[in-house]
One Martini backbone bead per residue (centre of mass of N, CA, C, O) as a GRO file, in nm:
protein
  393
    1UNK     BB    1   0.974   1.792   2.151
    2UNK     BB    2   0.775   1.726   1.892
    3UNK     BB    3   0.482   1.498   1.863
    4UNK     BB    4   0.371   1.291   1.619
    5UNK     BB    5   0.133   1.099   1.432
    6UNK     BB    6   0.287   0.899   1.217
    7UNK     BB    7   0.411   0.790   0.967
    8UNK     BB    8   0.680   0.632   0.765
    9UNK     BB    9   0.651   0.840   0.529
   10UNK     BB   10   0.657   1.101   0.656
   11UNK     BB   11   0.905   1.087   0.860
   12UNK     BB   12   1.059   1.078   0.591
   13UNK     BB   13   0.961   1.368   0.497
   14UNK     BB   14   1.036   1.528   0.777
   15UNK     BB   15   1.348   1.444   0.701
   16UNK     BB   16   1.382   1.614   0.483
   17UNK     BB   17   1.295   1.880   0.559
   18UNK     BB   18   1.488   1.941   0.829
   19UNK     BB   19   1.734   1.825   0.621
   20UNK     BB   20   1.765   2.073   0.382
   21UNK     BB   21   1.663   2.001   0.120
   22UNK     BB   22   1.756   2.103  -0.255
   23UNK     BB   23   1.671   1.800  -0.389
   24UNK     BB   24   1.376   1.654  -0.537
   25UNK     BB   25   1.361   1.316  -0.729
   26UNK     BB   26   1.072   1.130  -0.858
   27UNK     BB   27   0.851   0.838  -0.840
   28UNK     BB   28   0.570   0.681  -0.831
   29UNK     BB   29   0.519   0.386  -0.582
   30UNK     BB   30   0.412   0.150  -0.418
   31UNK     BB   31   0.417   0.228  -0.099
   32UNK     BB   32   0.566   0.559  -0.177
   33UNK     BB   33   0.422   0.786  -0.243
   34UNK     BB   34   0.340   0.958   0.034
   35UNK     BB   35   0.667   1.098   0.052
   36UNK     BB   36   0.632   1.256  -0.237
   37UNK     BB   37   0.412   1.442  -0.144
   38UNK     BB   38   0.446   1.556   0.116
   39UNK     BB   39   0.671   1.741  -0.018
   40UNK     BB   40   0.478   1.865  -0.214
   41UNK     BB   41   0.317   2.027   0.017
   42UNK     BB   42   0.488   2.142   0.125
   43UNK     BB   43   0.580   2.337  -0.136
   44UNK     BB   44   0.268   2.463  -0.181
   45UNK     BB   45   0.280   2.527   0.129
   46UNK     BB   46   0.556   2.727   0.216
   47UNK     BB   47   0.767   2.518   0.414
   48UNK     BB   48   0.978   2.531   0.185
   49UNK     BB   49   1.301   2.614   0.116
   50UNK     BB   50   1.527   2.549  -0.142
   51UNK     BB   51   1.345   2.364  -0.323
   52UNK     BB   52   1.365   2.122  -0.585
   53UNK     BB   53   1.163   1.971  -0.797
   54UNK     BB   54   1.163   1.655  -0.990
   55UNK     BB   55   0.987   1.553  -1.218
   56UNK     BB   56   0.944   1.219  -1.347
   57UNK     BB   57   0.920   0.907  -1.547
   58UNK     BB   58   1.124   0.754  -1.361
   59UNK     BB   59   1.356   0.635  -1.184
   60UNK     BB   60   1.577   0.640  -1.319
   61UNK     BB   61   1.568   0.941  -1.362
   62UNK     BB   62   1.548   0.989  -1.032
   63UNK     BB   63   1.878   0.952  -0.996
   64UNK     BB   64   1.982   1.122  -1.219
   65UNK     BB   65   1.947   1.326  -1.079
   66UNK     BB   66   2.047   1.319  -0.817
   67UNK     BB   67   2.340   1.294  -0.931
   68UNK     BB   68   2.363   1.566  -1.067
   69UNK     BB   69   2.293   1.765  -0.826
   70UNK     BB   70   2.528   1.611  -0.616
   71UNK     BB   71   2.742   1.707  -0.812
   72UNK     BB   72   2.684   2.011  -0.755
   73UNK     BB   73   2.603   2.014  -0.438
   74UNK     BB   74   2.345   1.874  -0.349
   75UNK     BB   75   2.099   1.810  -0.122
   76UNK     BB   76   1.988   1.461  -0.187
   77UNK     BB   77   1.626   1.311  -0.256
   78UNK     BB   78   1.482   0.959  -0.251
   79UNK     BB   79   1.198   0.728  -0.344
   80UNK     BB   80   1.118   0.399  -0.316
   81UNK     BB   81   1.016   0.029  -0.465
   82UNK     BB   82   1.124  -0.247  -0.599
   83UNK     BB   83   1.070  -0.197  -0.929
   84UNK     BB   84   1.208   0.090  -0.898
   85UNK     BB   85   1.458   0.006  -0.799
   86UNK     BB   86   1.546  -0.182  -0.995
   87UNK     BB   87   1.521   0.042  -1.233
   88UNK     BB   88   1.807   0.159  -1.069
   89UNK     BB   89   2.040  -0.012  -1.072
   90UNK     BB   90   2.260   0.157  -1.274
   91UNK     BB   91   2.288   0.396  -1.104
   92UNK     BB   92   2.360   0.293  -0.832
   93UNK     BB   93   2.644   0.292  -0.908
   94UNK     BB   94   2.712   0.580  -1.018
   95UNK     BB   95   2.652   0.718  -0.703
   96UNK     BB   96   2.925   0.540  -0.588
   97UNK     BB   97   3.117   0.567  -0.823
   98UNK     BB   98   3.098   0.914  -0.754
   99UNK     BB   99   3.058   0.964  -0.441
  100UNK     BB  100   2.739   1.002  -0.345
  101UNK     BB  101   2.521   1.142  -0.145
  102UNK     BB  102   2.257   1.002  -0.167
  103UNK     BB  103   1.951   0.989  -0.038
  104UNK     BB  104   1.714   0.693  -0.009
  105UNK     BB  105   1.381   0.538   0.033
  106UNK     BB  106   1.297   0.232   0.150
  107UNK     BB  107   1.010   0.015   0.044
  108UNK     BB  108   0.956  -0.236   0.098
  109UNK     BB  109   0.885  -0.483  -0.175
  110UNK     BB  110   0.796  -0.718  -0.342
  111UNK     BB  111   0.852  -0.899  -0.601
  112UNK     BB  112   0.801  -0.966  -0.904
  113UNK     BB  113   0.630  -1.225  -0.942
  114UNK     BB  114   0.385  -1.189  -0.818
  115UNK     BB  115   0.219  -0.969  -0.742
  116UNK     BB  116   0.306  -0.687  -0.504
  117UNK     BB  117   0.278  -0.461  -0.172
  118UNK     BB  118   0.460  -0.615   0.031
  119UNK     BB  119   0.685  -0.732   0.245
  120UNK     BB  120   1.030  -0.723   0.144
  121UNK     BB  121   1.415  -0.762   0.144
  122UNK     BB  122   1.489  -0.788  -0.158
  123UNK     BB  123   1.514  -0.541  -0.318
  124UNK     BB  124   1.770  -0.428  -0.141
  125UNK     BB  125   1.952  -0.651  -0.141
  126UNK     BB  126   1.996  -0.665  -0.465
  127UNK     BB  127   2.173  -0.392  -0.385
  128UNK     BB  128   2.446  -0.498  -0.205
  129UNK     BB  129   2.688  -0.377  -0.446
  130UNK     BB  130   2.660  -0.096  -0.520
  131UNK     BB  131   2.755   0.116  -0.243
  132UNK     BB  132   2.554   0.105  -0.048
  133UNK     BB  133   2.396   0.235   0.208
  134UNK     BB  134   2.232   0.004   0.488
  135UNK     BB  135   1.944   0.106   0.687
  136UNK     BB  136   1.723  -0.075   0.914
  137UNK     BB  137   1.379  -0.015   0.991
  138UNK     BB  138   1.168  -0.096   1.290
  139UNK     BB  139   1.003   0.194   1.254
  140UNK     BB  140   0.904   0.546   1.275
  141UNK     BB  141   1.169   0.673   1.390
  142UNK     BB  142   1.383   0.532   1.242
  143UNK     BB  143   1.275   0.673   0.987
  144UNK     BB  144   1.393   0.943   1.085
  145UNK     BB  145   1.637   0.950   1.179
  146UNK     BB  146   1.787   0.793   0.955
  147UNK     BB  147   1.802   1.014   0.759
  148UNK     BB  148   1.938   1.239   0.950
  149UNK     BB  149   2.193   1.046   0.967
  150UNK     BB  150   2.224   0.969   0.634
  151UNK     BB  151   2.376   1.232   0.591
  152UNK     BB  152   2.624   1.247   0.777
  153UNK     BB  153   2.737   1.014   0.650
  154UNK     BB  154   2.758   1.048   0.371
  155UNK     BB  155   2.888   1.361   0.410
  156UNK     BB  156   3.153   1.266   0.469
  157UNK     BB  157   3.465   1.273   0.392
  158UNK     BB  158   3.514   0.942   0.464
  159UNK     BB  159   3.242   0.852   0.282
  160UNK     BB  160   3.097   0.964   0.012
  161UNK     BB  161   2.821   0.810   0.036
  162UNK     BB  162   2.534   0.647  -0.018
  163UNK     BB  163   2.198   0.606   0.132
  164UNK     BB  164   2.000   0.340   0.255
  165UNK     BB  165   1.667   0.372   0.380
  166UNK     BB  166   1.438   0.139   0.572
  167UNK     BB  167   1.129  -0.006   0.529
  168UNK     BB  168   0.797  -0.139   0.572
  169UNK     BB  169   0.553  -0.241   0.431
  170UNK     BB  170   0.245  -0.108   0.587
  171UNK     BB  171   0.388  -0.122   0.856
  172UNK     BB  172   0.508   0.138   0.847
  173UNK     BB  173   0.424   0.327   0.584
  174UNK     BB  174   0.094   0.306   0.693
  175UNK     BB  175   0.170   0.314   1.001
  176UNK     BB  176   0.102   0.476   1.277
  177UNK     BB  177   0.302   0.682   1.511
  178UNK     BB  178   0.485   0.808   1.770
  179UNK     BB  179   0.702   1.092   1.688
  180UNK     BB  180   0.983   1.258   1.779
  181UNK     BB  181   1.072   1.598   1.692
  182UNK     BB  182   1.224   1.799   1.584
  183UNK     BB  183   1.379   2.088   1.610
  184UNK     BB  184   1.528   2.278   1.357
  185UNK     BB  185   1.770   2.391   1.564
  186UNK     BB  186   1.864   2.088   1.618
  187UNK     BB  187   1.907   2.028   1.338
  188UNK     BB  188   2.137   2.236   1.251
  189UNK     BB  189   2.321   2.130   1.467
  190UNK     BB  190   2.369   1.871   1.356
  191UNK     BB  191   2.312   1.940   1.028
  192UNK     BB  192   2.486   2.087   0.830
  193UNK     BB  193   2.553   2.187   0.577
  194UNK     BB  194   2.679   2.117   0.261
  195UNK     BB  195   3.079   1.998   0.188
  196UNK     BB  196   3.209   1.956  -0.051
  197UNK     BB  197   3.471   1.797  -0.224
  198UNK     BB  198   3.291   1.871  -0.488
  199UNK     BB  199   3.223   1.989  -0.785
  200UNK     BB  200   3.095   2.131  -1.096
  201UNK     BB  201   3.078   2.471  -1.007
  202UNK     BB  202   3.411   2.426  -1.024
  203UNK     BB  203   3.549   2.633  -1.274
  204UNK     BB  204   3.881   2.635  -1.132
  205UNK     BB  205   3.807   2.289  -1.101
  206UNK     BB  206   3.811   2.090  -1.350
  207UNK     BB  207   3.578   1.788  -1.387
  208UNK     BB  208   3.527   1.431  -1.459
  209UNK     BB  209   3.225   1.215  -1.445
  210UNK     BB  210   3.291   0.958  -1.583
  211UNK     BB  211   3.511   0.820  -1.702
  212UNK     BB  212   3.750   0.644  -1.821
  213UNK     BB  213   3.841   0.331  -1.711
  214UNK     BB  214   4.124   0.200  -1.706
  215UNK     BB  215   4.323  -0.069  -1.576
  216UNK     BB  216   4.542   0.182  -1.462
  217UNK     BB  217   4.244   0.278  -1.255
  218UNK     BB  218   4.000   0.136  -1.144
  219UNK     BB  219   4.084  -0.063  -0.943
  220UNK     BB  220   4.114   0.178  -0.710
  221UNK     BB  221   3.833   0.276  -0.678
  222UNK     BB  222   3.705   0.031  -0.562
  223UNK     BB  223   3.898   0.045  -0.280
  224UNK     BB  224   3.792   0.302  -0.198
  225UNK     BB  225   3.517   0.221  -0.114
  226UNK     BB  226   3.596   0.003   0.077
  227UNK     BB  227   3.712   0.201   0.291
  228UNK     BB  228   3.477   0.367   0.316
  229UNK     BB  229   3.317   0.139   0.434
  230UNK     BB  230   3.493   0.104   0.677
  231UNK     BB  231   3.500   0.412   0.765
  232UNK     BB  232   3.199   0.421   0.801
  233UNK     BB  233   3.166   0.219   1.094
  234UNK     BB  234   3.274   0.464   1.277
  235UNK     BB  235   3.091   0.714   1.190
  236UNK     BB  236   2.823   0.557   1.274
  237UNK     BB  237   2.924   0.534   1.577
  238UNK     BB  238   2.960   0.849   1.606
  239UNK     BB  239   2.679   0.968   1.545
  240UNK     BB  240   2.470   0.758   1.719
  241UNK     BB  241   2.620   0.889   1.996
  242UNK     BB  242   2.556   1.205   1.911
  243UNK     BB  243   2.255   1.149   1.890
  244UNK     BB  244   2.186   1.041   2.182
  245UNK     BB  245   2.308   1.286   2.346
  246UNK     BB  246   2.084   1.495   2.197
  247UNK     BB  247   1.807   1.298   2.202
  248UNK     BB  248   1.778   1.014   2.319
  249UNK     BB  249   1.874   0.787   2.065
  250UNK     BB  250   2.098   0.548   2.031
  251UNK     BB  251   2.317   0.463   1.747
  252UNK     BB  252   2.657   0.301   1.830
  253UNK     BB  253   2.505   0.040   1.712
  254UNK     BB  254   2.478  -0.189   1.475
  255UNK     BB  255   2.375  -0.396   1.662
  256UNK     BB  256   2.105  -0.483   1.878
  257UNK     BB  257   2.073  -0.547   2.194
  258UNK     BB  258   1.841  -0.800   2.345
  259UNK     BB  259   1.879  -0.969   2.608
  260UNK     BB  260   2.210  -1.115   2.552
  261UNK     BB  261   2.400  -1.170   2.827
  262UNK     BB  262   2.233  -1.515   2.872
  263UNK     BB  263   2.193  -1.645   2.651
  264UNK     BB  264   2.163  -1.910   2.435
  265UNK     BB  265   1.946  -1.755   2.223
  266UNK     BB  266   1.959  -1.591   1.902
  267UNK     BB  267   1.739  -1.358   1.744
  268UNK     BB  268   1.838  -1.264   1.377
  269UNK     BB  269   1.748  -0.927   1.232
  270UNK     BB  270   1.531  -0.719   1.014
  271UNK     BB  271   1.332  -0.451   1.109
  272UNK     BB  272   1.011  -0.477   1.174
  273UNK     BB  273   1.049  -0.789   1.318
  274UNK     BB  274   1.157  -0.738   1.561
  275UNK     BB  275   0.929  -0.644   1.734
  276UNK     BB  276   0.827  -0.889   1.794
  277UNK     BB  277   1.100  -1.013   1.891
  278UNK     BB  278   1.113  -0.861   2.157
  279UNK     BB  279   0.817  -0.978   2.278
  280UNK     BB  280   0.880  -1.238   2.284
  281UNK     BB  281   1.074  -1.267   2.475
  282UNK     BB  282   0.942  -1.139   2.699
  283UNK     BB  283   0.787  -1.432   2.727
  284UNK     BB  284   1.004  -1.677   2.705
  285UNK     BB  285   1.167  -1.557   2.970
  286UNK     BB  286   0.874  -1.642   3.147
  287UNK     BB  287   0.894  -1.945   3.012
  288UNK     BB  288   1.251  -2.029   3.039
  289UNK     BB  289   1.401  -1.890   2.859
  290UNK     BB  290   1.697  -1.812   2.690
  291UNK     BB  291   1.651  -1.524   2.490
  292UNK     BB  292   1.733  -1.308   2.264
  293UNK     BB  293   1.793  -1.019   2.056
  294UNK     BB  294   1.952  -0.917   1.682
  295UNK     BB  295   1.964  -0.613   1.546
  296UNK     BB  296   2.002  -0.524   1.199
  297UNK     BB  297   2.095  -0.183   1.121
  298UNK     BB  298   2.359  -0.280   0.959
  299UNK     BB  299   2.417  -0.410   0.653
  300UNK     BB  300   2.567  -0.137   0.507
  301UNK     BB  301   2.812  -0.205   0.684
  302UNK     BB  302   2.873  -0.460   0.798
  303UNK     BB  303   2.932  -0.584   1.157
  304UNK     BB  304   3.126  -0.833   1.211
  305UNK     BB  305   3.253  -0.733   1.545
  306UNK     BB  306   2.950  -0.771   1.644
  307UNK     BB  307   2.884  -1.075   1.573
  308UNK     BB  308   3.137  -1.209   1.704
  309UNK     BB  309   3.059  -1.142   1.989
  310UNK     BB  310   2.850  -1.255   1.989
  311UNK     BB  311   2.865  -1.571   1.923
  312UNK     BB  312   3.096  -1.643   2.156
  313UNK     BB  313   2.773  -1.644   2.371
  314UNK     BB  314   2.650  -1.849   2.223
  315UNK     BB  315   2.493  -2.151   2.100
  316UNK     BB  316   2.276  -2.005   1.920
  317UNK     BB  317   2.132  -1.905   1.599
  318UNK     BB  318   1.836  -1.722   1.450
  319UNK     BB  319   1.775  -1.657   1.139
  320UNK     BB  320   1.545  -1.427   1.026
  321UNK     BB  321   1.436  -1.400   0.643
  322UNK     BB  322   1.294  -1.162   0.466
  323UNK     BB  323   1.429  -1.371   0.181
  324UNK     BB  324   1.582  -1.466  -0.093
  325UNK     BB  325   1.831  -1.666  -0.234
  326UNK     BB  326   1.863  -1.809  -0.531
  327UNK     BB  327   2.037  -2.097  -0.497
  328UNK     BB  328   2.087  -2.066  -0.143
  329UNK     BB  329   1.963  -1.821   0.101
  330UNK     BB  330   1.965  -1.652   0.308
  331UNK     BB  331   2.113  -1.370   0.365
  332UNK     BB  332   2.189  -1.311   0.634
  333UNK     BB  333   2.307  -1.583   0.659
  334UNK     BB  334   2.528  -1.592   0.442
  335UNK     BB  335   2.683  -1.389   0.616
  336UNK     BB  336   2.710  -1.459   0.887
  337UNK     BB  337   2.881  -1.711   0.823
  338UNK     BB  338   3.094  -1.627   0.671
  339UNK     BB  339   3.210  -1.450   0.894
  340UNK     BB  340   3.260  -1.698   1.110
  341UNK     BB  341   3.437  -1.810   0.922
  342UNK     BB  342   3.729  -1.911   1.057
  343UNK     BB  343   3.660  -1.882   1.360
  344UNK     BB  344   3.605  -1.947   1.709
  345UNK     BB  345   3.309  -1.899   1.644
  346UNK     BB  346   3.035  -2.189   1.688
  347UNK     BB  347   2.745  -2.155   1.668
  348UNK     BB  348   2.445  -2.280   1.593
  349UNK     BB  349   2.302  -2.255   1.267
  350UNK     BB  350   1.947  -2.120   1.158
  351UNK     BB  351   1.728  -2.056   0.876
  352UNK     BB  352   1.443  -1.854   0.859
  353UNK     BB  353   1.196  -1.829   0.635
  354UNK     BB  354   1.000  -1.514   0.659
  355UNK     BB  355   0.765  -1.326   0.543
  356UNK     BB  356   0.701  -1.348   0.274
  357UNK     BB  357   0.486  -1.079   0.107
  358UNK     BB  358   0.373  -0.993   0.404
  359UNK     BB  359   0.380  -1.234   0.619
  360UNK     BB  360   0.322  -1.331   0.937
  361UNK     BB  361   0.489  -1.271   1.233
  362UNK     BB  362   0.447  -1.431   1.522
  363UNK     BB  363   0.507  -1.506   1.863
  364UNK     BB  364   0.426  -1.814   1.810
  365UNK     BB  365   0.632  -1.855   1.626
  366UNK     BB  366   0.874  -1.751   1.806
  367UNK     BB  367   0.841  -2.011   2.009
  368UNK     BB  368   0.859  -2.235   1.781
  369UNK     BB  369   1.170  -2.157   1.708
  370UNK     BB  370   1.264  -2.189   2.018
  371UNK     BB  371   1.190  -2.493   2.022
  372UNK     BB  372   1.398  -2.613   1.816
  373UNK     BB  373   1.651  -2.513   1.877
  374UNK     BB  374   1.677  -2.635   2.187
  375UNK     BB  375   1.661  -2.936   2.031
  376UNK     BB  376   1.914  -2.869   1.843
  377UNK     BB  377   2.117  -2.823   2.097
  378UNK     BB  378   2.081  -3.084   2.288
  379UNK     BB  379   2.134  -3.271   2.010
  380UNK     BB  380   2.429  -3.113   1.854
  381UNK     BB  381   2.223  -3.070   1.564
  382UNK     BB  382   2.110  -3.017   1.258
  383UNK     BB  383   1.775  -3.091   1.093
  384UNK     BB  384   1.828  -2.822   0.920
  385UNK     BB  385   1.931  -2.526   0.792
  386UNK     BB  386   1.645  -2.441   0.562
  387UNK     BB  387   1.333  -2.341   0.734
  388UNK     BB  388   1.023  -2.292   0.540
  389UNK     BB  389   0.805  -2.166   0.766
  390UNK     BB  390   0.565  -2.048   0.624
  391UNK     BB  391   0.482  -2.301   0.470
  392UNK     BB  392   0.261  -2.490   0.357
  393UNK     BB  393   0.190  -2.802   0.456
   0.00000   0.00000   0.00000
């Protein structure tokens, strides 16, 4: 397999091309424009075919063509960021609640005001109702992969469903790494054409999107998403297991575990700040922690069933969230307490909110936060559930 050095936009762009998207329509917007450049570049320099670019006027506009397209039956892709995400949020719905599986990458970044182009996970959390799934990258590997696989999991038939691949504004974006690329005759291999289970050029059968839902059929329409998102959940492990057996790199597991077999504290979060958290713990556990980390590979659809098995072995969970749902907490932190509400599971959780607006998390950091849990671990109660932990003080 060959390997580039490149970022994480361009690697999303490679993954588009790879995977012979046959629709990208887009509008430009930081840090996510270098995405939607470099695929303009393959169609100018000849290096894909049957590649259709449909410049839009705004973001709104480039989900809806993507929509019609998808409608049609072409396998489509498309990329934003933050306000431009906020901006298609009507439509998201639309792709959701129409069955289609449209790919697009977000590129983390914080909502404005104040005006800001770095890192926070606002924006795509923000979206976690429209029926989109939504799979966070910790580098730029996995924006590679995650693009490849989430065409086949949104195009199966058992889930029709879009998906949103997340990147880290500008720690991922932005900053290069060796990424391992596939030869295209390995994609076309993992990655078949789409075979759509309807079209809209399917003129023998014919049927219209988006008609009136009357109350005697609206309430189904709904359960089926809810069904399909958890058959999706099967799908992705599915598909995970089948990318790590020809390409060796595992993705079977909704949440990642990392040295969690003894720990008693484990520090759970998404994206790129896990990998400080990685080496954190390898830290850690040399200075006589036991603590592992546990990364959410996958938001929607939530994984549940491996949160709640991790949770009955741990004392702590530290939840690291670098978003926050105002006028509740962090949302990883408000989805993991529910989800172990009521059942036998009840390690002591405490909510970390870091690095909103693309402030770092440094491995001291991560140091300090397993130093407090352990005094109320020792202590057997939280001195406060939600503590923000970056704030200037």
């Amino acid at each position: 397999m060959p390997k580039k050095v490149i970022s994480g936009n361009y690697a999303a762009a490679y993954a588009a091309k790879h995977a012979r998207v046959e629709v990208v329509a887009a509008y430009p917007i930081t840090p996510q424009t270098s995405i939607i450049e470099k695929i303009a570049e393959f169609i100018a320099n000849g290096e894909v075919e049957n590649l259709e670019y449909v410049p839009v006027e705004s973001e709104h506009s480039a989900m809806a063509a993507c929509i019609g397209a998808s409608a049609a039956g072409a396998r489509t892709f498309t990329a934003t960021s933050a306000q431009g995400l906020a901006l298609m949020h009507e439509m998201l719905h639309w792709a959701a609640g129409a069955r289609l599986p449209v790919v697009m990458v977000d590129v983390n970044r914080a909502m404005a005001p104040p005006w800001s182009v770095w890192d926070d996970q606002t924006d795509s959390l923000a979206q976690r109702d429209t029926g989109w799934l939504q799979f966070y990258a910790e580098n730029n590997q996995e924006v590679y992969d995650g693009v490849l696989m989430a065409f086949k999991i949104g195009e199966h038939e058992k889930v029709n469903l879009p998906v949103m691949v997340i990147e880290s504004a500008f720690i991922l974006s932005h900053t290069y790494d060796i990424v391992d690329m596939l030869e295209q005759e390995e994609v076309d291999e993992f990655l078949p054409p789409r075979k759509p289970l309807y079209s809209l050029t399917d003129f023998d059968n014919p049927f219209s999107i988006g008609a009136l839902g009357t109350p005697a059929d609206y309430y189904e329409f709904r359960y089926k998403i809810a069904k399909a998102m958890e058959e999706a959940k099967k799908i992705i492990k599915e598909v995970g297991k089948e990318f790590g057996e020809k390409f060796g790199r595992d993705y079977s597991q909704m949440i990642e575990l990392y040295k969690t077999e003894d720990a008693d504290i484990v520090f759970m979060g998404m994206g790129s700040l896990m990998g400080t958290v990685k080496e954190a713990v390898d830290i850690l556990r040399s200075e006589g922690y036991k603590v592992g980390a546990a990364k959410v590979r996958w938001f929607r659809p939530f994984p549940r069933e491996e949160l709640y098995e991790l949770a009955k072995s741990v004392e702590g969970i530290a939840v690291l969230d670098r978003n926050f749902s105002f006028g509740q907490e962090g949302i990883l932190f408000n989805e993991a307490k529910g989800i172990l509400y009521n059942t036998d599971a009840n390690p002591i959780m405490k909510n970390y909110i870091v690095g909103l607006g693309g402030r770092d998390l440094t491995v001291n950091d991560v140091r300090k936060i397993a130093s407090n849990m352990k005094k109320i671990i020792e202590k057997g109660e939280l001195d406060k559930e939600i503590d923000w932990y970056h704030l200037k003080r």
